[in-house]
JSON list of C-alpha atoms in Angstrom, two decimals:
[
{"chain": "A", "resi": 1, "resn": "UNK", "atom": "CA", "xyz": [44.76, 25.14, 4.09]},
{"chain": "A", "resi": 2, "resn": "UNK", "atom": "CA", "xyz": [42.48, 22.08, 4.32]},
{"chain": "A", "resi": 3, "resn": "UNK", "atom": "CA", "xyz": [40.37, 21.35, 1.29]},
{"chain": "A", "resi": 4, "resn": "UNK", "atom": "CA", "xyz": [36.75, 20.35, 2.02]},
{"chain": "A", "resi": 5, "resn": "UNK", "atom": "CA", "xyz": [34.64, 18.08, -0.11]},
{"chain": "A", "resi": 6, "resn": "UNK", "atom": "CA", "xyz": [31.32, 19.54, -1.12]},
{"chain": "A", "resi": 7, "resn": "UNK", "atom": "CA", "xyz": [28.13, 17.59, -0.57]},
{"chain": "A", "resi": 8, "resn": "UNK", "atom": "CA", "xyz": [27.59, 17.73, -4.34]},
{"chain": "A", "resi": 9, "resn": "UNK", "atom": "CA", "xyz": [30.84, 15.85, -4.95]},
{"chain": "A", "resi": 10, "resn": "UNK", "atom": "CA", "xyz": [29.98, 13.28, -2.26]},
{"chain": "A", "resi": 11, "resn": "UNK", "atom": "CA", "xyz": [26.53, 12.77, -3.75]},
{"chain": "A", "resi": 12, "resn": "UNK", "atom": "CA", "xyz": [27.99, 12.39, -7.25]},
{"chain": "A", "resi": 13, "resn": "UNK", "atom": "CA", "xyz": [30.56, 9.88, -5.99]},
{"chain": "A", "resi": 14, "resn": "UNK", "atom": "CA", "xyz": [27.86, 7.84, -4.22]},
{"chain": "A", "resi": 15, "resn": "UNK", "atom": "CA", "xyz": [25.76, 7.78, -7.38]},
{"chain": "A", "resi": 16, "resn": "UNK", "atom": "CA", "xyz": [28.80, 6.65, -9.37]},
{"chain": "A", "resi": 17, "resn": "UNK", "atom": "CA", "xyz": [29.45, 3.86, -6.85]},
{"chain": "A", "resi": 18, "resn": "UNK", "atom": "CA", "xyz": [25.81, 2.75, -6.97]},
{"chain": "A", "resi": 19, "resn": "UNK", "atom": "CA", "xyz": [25.67, 2.73, -10.77]},
{"chain": "A", "resi": 20, "resn": "UNK", "atom": "CA", "xyz": [28.97, 0.87, -11.06]},
{"chain": "A", "resi": 21, "resn": "UNK", "atom": "CA", "xyz": [27.91, -1.67, -8.45]},
{"chain": "A", "resi": 22, "resn": "UNK", "atom": "CA", "xyz": [24.53, -2.10, -10.19]},
{"chain": "A", "resi": 23, "resn": "UNK", "atom": "CA", "xyz": [26.25, -3.00, -13.45]},
{"chain": "A", "resi": 24, "resn": "UNK", "atom": "CA", "xyz": [28.62, -5.41, -11.70]},
{"chain": "A", "resi": 25, "resn": "UNK", "atom": "CA", "xyz": [25.85, -7.09, -9.67]},
{"chain": "A", "resi": 26, "resn": "UNK", "atom": "CA", "xyz": [23.73, -7.38, -12.80]},
{"chain": "A", "resi": 27, "resn": "UNK", "atom": "CA", "xyz": [26.51, -8.96, -14.80]},
{"chain": "A", "resi": 28, "resn": "UNK", "atom": "CA", "xyz": [28.11, -11.19, -12.15]},
{"chain": "A", "resi": 29, "resn": "UNK", "atom": "CA", "xyz": [25.61, -11.45, -9.22]},
{"chain": "A", "resi": 30, "resn": "UNK", "atom": "CA", "xyz": [25.81, -10.19, -5.67]},
{"chain": "A", "resi": 31, "resn": "UNK", "atom": "CA", "xyz": [27.90, -13.11, -4.45]},
{"chain": "A", "resi": 32, "resn": "UNK", "atom": "CA", "xyz": [30.48, -12.84, -7.23]},
{"chain": "A", "resi": 33, "resn": "UNK", "atom": "CA", "xyz": [31.22, -9.12, -6.72]},
{"chain": "A", "resi": 34, "resn": "UNK", "atom": "CA", "xyz": [33.50, -7.88, -3.96]},
{"chain": "A", "resi": 35, "resn": "UNK", "atom": "CA", "xyz": [34.18, -4.44, -2.57]},
{"chain": "A", "resi": 36, "resn": "UNK", "atom": "CA", "xyz": [37.59, -4.71, -4.22]},
{"chain": "A", "resi": 37, "resn": "UNK", "atom": "CA", "xyz": [35.91, -5.30, -7.60]},
{"chain": "A", "resi": 38, "resn": "UNK", "atom": "CA", "xyz": [33.77, -2.19, -7.18]},
{"chain": "A", "resi": 39, "resn": "UNK", "atom": "CA", "xyz": [36.71, -0.06, -6.03]},
{"chain": "A", "resi": 40, "resn": "UNK", "atom": "CA", "xyz": [38.91, -1.34, -8.85]},
{"chain": "A", "resi": 41, "resn": "UNK", "atom": "CA", "xyz": [36.25, -0.60, -11.47]},
{"chain": "A", "resi": 42, "resn": "UNK", "atom": "CA", "xyz": [35.99, 2.96, -10.12]},
{"chain": "A", "resi": 43, "resn": "UNK", "atom": "CA", "xyz": [39.78, 3.36, -9.84]},
{"chain": "A", "resi": 44, "resn": "UNK", "atom": "CA", "xyz": [39.51, 4.22, -6.17]},
{"chain": "A", "resi": 45, "resn": "UNK", "atom": "CA", "xyz": [40.81, 2.59, -3.02]},
{"chain": "A", "resi": 46, "resn": "UNK", "atom": "CA", "xyz": [38.67, 0.29, -0.89]},
{"chain": "A", "resi": 47, "resn": "UNK", "atom": "CA", "xyz": [39.08, 2.83, 1.90]},
{"chain": "A", "resi": 48, "resn": "UNK", "atom": "CA", "xyz": [37.48, 5.49, -0.29]},
{"chain": "A", "resi": 49, "resn": "UNK", "atom": "CA", "xyz": [34.63, 3.10, -1.03]},
{"chain": "A", "resi": 50, "resn": "UNK", "atom": "CA", "xyz": [34.15, 2.37, 2.68]},
{"chain": "A", "resi": 51, "resn": "UNK", "atom": "CA", "xyz": [34.02, 6.12, 3.29]},
{"chain": "A", "resi": 52, "resn": "UNK", "atom": "CA", "xyz": [30.69, 6.15, 1.40]},
{"chain": "A", "resi": 53, "resn": "UNK", "atom": "CA", "xyz": [29.27, 2.71, 2.25]},
{"chain": "A", "resi": 54, "resn": "UNK", "atom": "CA", "xyz": [29.90, 0.50, 5.26]},
{"chain": "A", "resi": 55, "resn": "UNK", "atom": "CA", "xyz": [29.54, -2.79, 3.37]},
{"chain": "A", "resi": 56, "resn": "UNK", "atom": "CA", "xyz": [28.76, -4.52, 0.11]},
{"chain": "A", "resi": 57, "resn": "UNK", "atom": "CA", "xyz": [25.34, -5.36, 1.56]},
{"chain": "A", "resi": 58, "resn": "UNK", "atom": "CA", "xyz": [24.61, -1.66, 2.09]},
{"chain": "A", "resi": 59, "resn": "UNK", "atom": "CA", "xyz": [25.55, -0.93, -1.54]},
{"chain": "A", "resi": 60, "resn": "UNK", "atom": "CA", "xyz": [23.42, -3.83, -2.74]},
{"chain": "A", "resi": 61, "resn": "UNK", "atom": "CA", "xyz": [20.40, -2.69, -0.72]},
{"chain": "A", "resi": 62, "resn": "UNK", "atom": "CA", "xyz": [20.79, 0.79, -2.19]},
{"chain": "A", "resi": 63, "resn": "UNK", "atom": "CA", "xyz": [20.98, -0.67, -5.70]},
{"chain": "A", "resi": 64, "resn": "UNK", "atom": "CA", "xyz": [17.85, -2.73, -5.03]},
{"chain": "A", "resi": 65, "resn": "UNK", "atom": "CA", "xyz": [15.96, 0.28, -3.65]},
{"chain": "A", "resi": 66, "resn": "UNK", "atom": "CA", "xyz": [16.77, 2.38, -6.70]},
{"chain": "A", "resi": 67, "resn": "UNK", "atom": "CA", "xyz": [15.71, -0.44, -9.01]},
{"chain": "A", "resi": 68, "resn": "UNK", "atom": "CA", "xyz": [12.55, -1.01, -6.98]},
{"chain": "A", "resi": 69, "resn": "UNK", "atom": "CA", "xyz": [11.66, 2.70, -7.16]},
{"chain": "A", "resi": 70, "resn": "UNK", "atom": "CA", "xyz": [12.04, 2.52, -10.94]},
{"chain": "A", "resi": 71, "resn": "UNK", "atom": "CA", "xyz": [9.85, -0.61, -11.04]},
{"chain": "A", "resi": 72, "resn": "UNK", "atom": "CA", "xyz": [7.21, 1.08, -8.90]},
{"chain": "A", "resi": 73, "resn": "UNK", "atom": "CA", "xyz": [7.11, 4.03, -11.29]},
{"chain": "A", "resi": 74, "resn": "UNK", "atom": "CA", "xyz": [6.88, 1.73, -14.30]},
{"chain": "A", "resi": 75, "resn": "UNK", "atom": "CA", "xyz": [4.05, -0.32, -12.78]},
{"chain": "A", "resi": 76, "resn": "UNK", "atom": "CA", "xyz": [2.15, 2.78, -11.68]},
{"chain": "A", "resi": 77, "resn": "UNK", "atom": "CA", "xyz": [1.84, 3.82, -15.34]},
{"chain": "A", "resi": 78, "resn": "UNK", "atom": "CA", "xyz": [-0.46, 0.82, -15.89]},
{"chain": "A", "resi": 79, "resn": "UNK", "atom": "CA", "xyz": [-3.04, 2.37, -13.57]},
{"chain": "A", "resi": 80, "resn": "UNK", "atom": "CA", "xyz": [-3.57, 5.16, -16.13]},
{"chain": "A", "resi": 81, "resn": "UNK", "atom": "CA", "xyz": [-5.22, 2.74, -18.58]},
{"chain": "A", "resi": 82, "resn": "UNK", "atom": "CA", "xyz": [-9.02, 2.92, -18.92]},
{"chain": "A", "resi": 83, "resn": "UNK", "atom": "CA", "xyz": [-10.14, -0.71, -18.46]},
{"chain": "A", "resi": 84, "resn": "UNK", "atom": "CA", "xyz": [-9.03, -3.32, -15.95]},
{"chain": "A", "resi": 85, "resn": "UNK", "atom": "CA", "xyz": [-7.92, -5.69, -18.73]},
{"chain": "A", "resi": 86, "resn": "UNK", "atom": "CA", "xyz": [-5.75, -2.97, -20.27]},
{"chain": "A", "resi": 87, "resn": "UNK", "atom": "CA", "xyz": [-4.37, -2.01, -16.85]},
{"chain": "A", "resi": 88, "resn": "UNK", "atom": "CA", "xyz": [-3.36, -5.57, -16.12]},
{"chain": "A", "resi": 89, "resn": "UNK", "atom": "CA", "xyz": [-1.87, -6.14, -19.58]},
{"chain": "A", "resi": 90, "resn": "UNK", "atom": "CA", "xyz": [0.08, -2.87, -19.31]},
{"chain": "A", "resi": 91, "resn": "UNK", "atom": "CA", "xyz": [1.30, -3.81, -15.82]},
{"chain": "A", "resi": 92, "resn": "UNK", "atom": "CA", "xyz": [2.57, -7.18, -17.08]},
{"chain": "A", "resi": 93, "resn": "UNK", "atom": "CA", "xyz": [4.15, -5.64, -20.16]},
{"chain": "A", "resi": 94, "resn": "UNK", "atom": "CA", "xyz": [5.88, -2.94, -18.08]},
{"chain": "A", "resi": 95, "resn": "UNK", "atom": "CA", "xyz": [7.10, -5.52, -15.54]},
{"chain": "A", "resi": 96, "resn": "UNK", "atom": "CA", "xyz": [8.56, -7.69, -18.30]},
{"chain": "A", "resi": 97, "resn": "UNK", "atom": "CA", "xyz": [10.22, -4.74, -20.05]},
{"chain": "A", "resi": 98, "resn": "UNK", "atom": "CA", "xyz": [11.60, -3.52, -16.74]},
{"chain": "A", "resi": 99, "resn": "UNK", "atom": "CA", "xyz": [12.89, -7.03, -16.02]},
{"chain": "A", "resi": 100, "resn": "UNK", "atom": "CA", "xyz": [14.90, -6.98, -19.21]},
{"chain": "A", "resi": 101, "resn": "UNK", "atom": "CA", "xyz": [16.53, -3.68, -18.27]},
{"chain": "A", "resi": 102, "resn": "UNK", "atom": "CA", "xyz": [17.08, -4.48, -14.59]},
{"chain": "A", "resi": 103, "resn": "UNK", "atom": "CA", "xyz": [18.25, -8.08, -14.69]},
{"chain": "A", "resi": 104, "resn": "UNK", "atom": "CA", "xyz": [19.92, -7.74, -11.31]},
{"chain": "A", "resi": 105, "resn": "UNK", "atom": "CA", "xyz": [16.67, -7.03, -9.48]},
{"chain": "A", "resi": 106, "resn": "UNK", "atom": "CA", "xyz": [14.81, -9.81, -11.24]},
{"chain": "A", "resi": 107, "resn": "UNK", "atom": "CA", "xyz": [17.62, -12.30, -10.63]},
{"chain": "A", "resi": 108, "resn": "UNK", "atom": "CA", "xyz": [17.70, -11.30, -6.99]},
{"chain": "A", "resi": 109, "resn": "UNK", "atom": "CA", "xyz": [13.94, -11.54, -6.58]},
{"chain": "A", "resi": 110, "resn": "UNK", "atom": "CA", "xyz": [13.66, -14.83, -8.43]},
{"chain": "A", "resi": 111, "resn": "UNK", "atom": "CA", "xyz": [16.89, -16.61, -7.60]},
{"chain": "A", "resi": 112, "resn": "UNK", "atom": "CA", "xyz": [17.19, -15.72, -3.94]},
{"chain": "A", "resi": 113, "resn": "UNK", "atom": "CA", "xyz": [20.52, -15.74, -2.19]},
{"chain": "A", "resi": 114, "resn": "UNK", "atom": "CA", "xyz": [21.73, -18.69, -0.12]},
{"chain": "A", "resi": 115, "resn": "UNK", "atom": "CA", "xyz": [20.88, -18.96, 3.58]},
{"chain": "A", "resi": 116, "resn": "UNK", "atom": "CA", "xyz": [24.13, -17.37, 4.79]},
{"chain": "A", "resi": 117, "resn": "UNK", "atom": "CA", "xyz": [22.95, -14.01, 3.45]},
{"chain": "A", "resi": 118, "resn": "UNK", "atom": "CA", "xyz": [19.91, -13.72, 5.74]},
{"chain": "A", "resi": 119, "resn": "UNK", "atom": "CA", "xyz": [19.79, -9.89, 5.96]},
{"chain": "A", "resi": 120, "resn": "UNK", "atom": "CA", "xyz": [19.85, -9.55, 2.16]},
{"chain": "A", "resi": 121, "resn": "UNK", "atom": "CA", "xyz": [17.40, -12.44, 1.72]},
{"chain": "A", "resi": 122, "resn": "UNK", "atom": "CA", "xyz": [15.03, -10.83, 4.23]},
{"chain": "A", "resi": 123, "resn": "UNK", "atom": "CA", "xyz": [15.32, -7.53, 2.38]},
{"chain": "A", "resi": 124, "resn": "UNK", "atom": "CA", "xyz": [14.55, -9.23, -0.95]},
{"chain": "A", "resi": 125, "resn": "UNK", "atom": "CA", "xyz": [11.48, -10.90, 0.55]},
{"chain": "A", "resi": 126, "resn": "UNK", "atom": "CA", "xyz": [10.26, -7.49, 1.75]},
{"chain": "A", "resi": 127, "resn": "UNK", "atom": "CA", "xyz": [10.67, -6.10, -1.78]},
{"chain": "A", "resi": 128, "resn": "UNK", "atom": "CA", "xyz": [8.73, -9.07, -3.20]},
{"chain": "A", "resi": 129, "resn": "UNK", "atom": "CA", "xyz": [5.96, -8.39, -0.71]},
{"chain": "A", "resi": 130, "resn": "UNK", "atom": "CA", "xyz": [5.83, -4.73, -1.77]},
{"chain": "A", "resi": 131, "resn": "UNK", "atom": "CA", "xyz": [5.50, -5.76, -5.42]},
{"chain": "A", "resi": 132, "resn": "UNK", "atom": "CA", "xyz": [2.63, -8.10, -4.51]},
{"chain": "A", "resi": 133, "resn": "UNK", "atom": "CA", "xyz": [0.97, -5.23, -2.60]},
{"chain": "A", "resi": 134, "resn": "UNK", "atom": "CA", "xyz": [1.25, -3.02, -5.69]},
{"chain": "A", "resi": 135, "resn": "UNK", "atom": "CA", "xyz": [-0.29, -5.62, -7.99]},
{"chain": "A", "resi": 136, "resn": "UNK", "atom": "CA", "xyz": [-2.97, -6.97, -5.65]},
{"chain": "A", "resi": 137, "resn": "UNK", "atom": "CA", "xyz": [-5.50, -4.09, -6.12]},
{"chain": "A", "resi": 138, "resn": "UNK", "atom": "CA", "xyz": [-5.59, -4.74, -9.87]},
{"chain": "A", "resi": 139, "resn": "UNK", "atom": "CA", "xyz": [-6.00, -8.46, -9.30]},
{"chain": "A", "resi": 140, "resn": "UNK", "atom": "CA", "xyz": [-8.81, -7.77, -6.79]},
{"chain": "A", "resi": 141, "resn": "UNK", "atom": "CA", "xyz": [-10.54, -5.59, -9.34]},
{"chain": "A", "resi": 142, "resn": "UNK", "atom": "CA", "xyz": [-10.08, -8.24, -12.02]},
{"chain": "A", "resi": 143, "resn": "UNK", "atom": "CA", "xyz": [-11.68, -11.04, -9.98]},
{"chain": "A", "resi": 144, "resn": "UNK", "atom": "CA", "xyz": [-14.43, -8.89, -8.44]},
{"chain": "A", "resi": 145, "resn": "UNK", "atom": "CA", "xyz": [-17.84, -10.27, -9.26]},
{"chain": "A", "resi": 146, "resn": "UNK", "atom": "CA", "xyz": [-16.54, -13.56, -10.65]},
{"chain": "A", "resi": 147, "resn": "UNK", "atom": "CA", "xyz": [-17.99, -16.82, -9.44]},
{"chain": "A", "resi": 148, "resn": "UNK", "atom": "CA", "xyz": [-14.59, -18.31, -8.77]},
{"chain": "A", "resi": 149, "resn": "UNK", "atom": "CA", "xyz": [-13.36, -15.49, -6.57]},
{"chain": "A", "resi": 150, "resn": "UNK", "atom": "CA", "xyz": [-9.86, -16.52, -5.51]},
{"chain": "A", "resi": 151, "resn": "UNK", "atom": "CA", "xyz": [-7.52, -15.05, -2.97]},
{"chain": "A", "resi": 152, "resn": "UNK", "atom": "CA", "xyz": [-6.21, -11.87, -4.61]},
{"chain": "A", "resi": 153, "resn": "UNK", "atom": "CA", "xyz": [-2.87, -12.02, -2.80]},
{"chain": "A", "resi": 154, "resn": "UNK", "atom": "CA", "xyz": [-2.28, -15.59, -4.00]},
{"chain": "A", "resi": 155, "resn": "UNK", "atom": "CA", "xyz": [-3.22, -14.63, -7.54]},
{"chain": "A", "resi": 156, "resn": "UNK", "atom": "CA", "xyz": [-0.93, -11.58, -7.42]},
{"chain": "A", "resi": 157, "resn": "UNK", "atom": "CA", "xyz": [1.89, -13.85, -6.25]},
{"chain": "A", "resi": 158, "resn": "UNK", "atom": "CA", "xyz": [1.10, -16.35, -9.02]},
{"chain": "A", "resi": 159, "resn": "UNK", "atom": "CA", "xyz": [1.08, -13.52, -11.55]},
{"chain": "A", "resi": 160, "resn": "UNK", "atom": "CA", "xyz": [4.53, -12.39, -10.42]},
{"chain": "A", "resi": 161, "resn": "UNK", "atom": "CA", "xyz": [5.74, -15.99, -10.63]},
{"chain": "A", "resi": 162, "resn": "UNK", "atom": "CA", "xyz": [4.50, -16.26, -14.20]},
{"chain": "A", "resi": 163, "resn": "UNK", "atom": "CA", "xyz": [6.13, -12.99, -15.19]},
{"chain": "A", "resi": 164, "resn": "UNK", "atom": "CA", "xyz": [9.40, -14.02, -13.57]},
{"chain": "A", "resi": 165, "resn": "UNK", "atom": "CA", "xyz": [9.20, -17.36, -15.39]},
{"chain": "A", "resi": 166, "resn": "UNK", "atom": "CA", "xyz": [8.88, -15.53, -18.72]},
{"chain": "A", "resi": 167, "resn": "UNK", "atom": "CA", "xyz": [11.89, -13.38, -17.83]},
{"chain": "A", "resi": 168, "resn": "UNK", "atom": "CA", "xyz": [13.99, -16.38, -16.79]},
{"chain": "A", "resi": 169, "resn": "UNK", "atom": "CA", "xyz": [13.09, -18.17, -20.01]},
{"chain": "A", "resi": 170, "resn": "UNK", "atom": "CA", "xyz": [14.14, -15.08, -21.96]},
{"chain": "A", "resi": 171, "resn": "UNK", "atom": "CA", "xyz": [17.39, -14.68, -19.99]},
{"chain": "A", "resi": 172, "resn": "UNK", "atom": "CA", "xyz": [18.32, -18.35, -20.39]},
{"chain": "A", "resi": 173, "resn": "UNK", "atom": "CA", "xyz": [17.25, -18.90, -23.99]},
{"chain": "A", "resi": 174, "resn": "UNK", "atom": "CA", "xyz": [17.80, -15.40, -25.37]},
{"chain": "A", "resi": 175, "resn": "UNK", "atom": "CA", "xyz": [14.61, -15.87, -27.37]},
{"chain": "A", "resi": 176, "resn": "UNK", "atom": "CA", "xyz": [12.87, -12.69, -28.37]},
{"chain": "A", "resi": 177, "resn": "UNK", "atom": "CA", "xyz": [9.48, -12.49, -26.68]},
{"chain": "A", "resi": 178, "resn": "UNK", "atom": "CA", "xyz": [6.59, -10.23, -27.68]},
{"chain": "A", "resi": 179, "resn": "UNK", "atom": "CA", "xyz": [5.71, -8.89, -24.23]},
{"chain": "A", "resi": 180, "resn": "UNK", "atom": "CA", "xyz": [2.45, -7.33, -25.38]},
{"chain": "A", "resi": 181, "resn": "UNK", "atom": "CA", "xyz": [1.23, -10.68, -26.70]},
{"chain": "A", "resi": 182, "resn": "UNK", "atom": "CA", "xyz": [2.61, -12.49, -23.66]},
{"chain": "A", "resi": 183, "resn": "UNK", "atom": "CA", "xyz": [0.80, -10.11, -21.28]},
{"chain": "A", "resi": 184, "resn": "UNK", "atom": "CA", "xyz": [-2.53, -10.91, -22.98]},
{"chain": "A", "resi": 185, "resn": "UNK", "atom": "CA", "xyz": [-1.83, -14.64, -22.72]},
{"chain": "A", "resi": 186, "resn": "UNK", "atom": "CA", "xyz": [-1.01, -14.37, -19.02]},
{"chain": "A", "resi": 187, "resn": "UNK", "atom": "CA", "xyz": [-4.19, -12.41, -18.30]},
{"chain": "A", "resi": 188, "resn": "UNK", "atom": "CA", "xyz": [-6.24, -14.97, -20.28]},
{"chain": "A", "resi": 189, "resn": "UNK", "atom": "CA", "xyz": [-4.63, -17.86, -18.40]},
{"chain": "A", "resi": 190, "resn": "UNK", "atom": "CA", "xyz": [-5.17, -16.39, -14.96]},
{"chain": "A", "resi": 191, "resn": "UNK", "atom": "CA", "xyz": [-8.49, -14.63, -15.35]}
]
């Protein structure tokens, strides 16, 4: 009698693969991790891994999407604040805290992959654009009515660059950073 695999088991296995790959990508980077590394860490064969995902790129995109969904949720919490200043500070603080937890996404968004990985690079650029689109309404609201009304999309991009710079500094130097204080400084510098 042939034994069938339930969709629950398949789903659980996929989640296990994604989580294991996320940890490996975060620790070693996309380029340094192979399908063999992921399979070995899970104690499965590469064939079993390929049963669930067609390529390392597909796994990586899935990891990035899950991380991005978590980032989106985290940033959306800032919109619950009462004033625009508090919203923006909370957004920055949440982005920085998220960046500490999800180093793989931040590294990928900041330190883009070399040219030979065009599909992944294109995907990362799309994720960056989505983050800018999420932040831009707050930036628009912040600069509304100011004499020096700048391009909100450019300012949102600059804001992301500043936040990523703070995260890179933290990752490289391992200095403890007060994200609440840093968020207020960034808002003061930009607006």
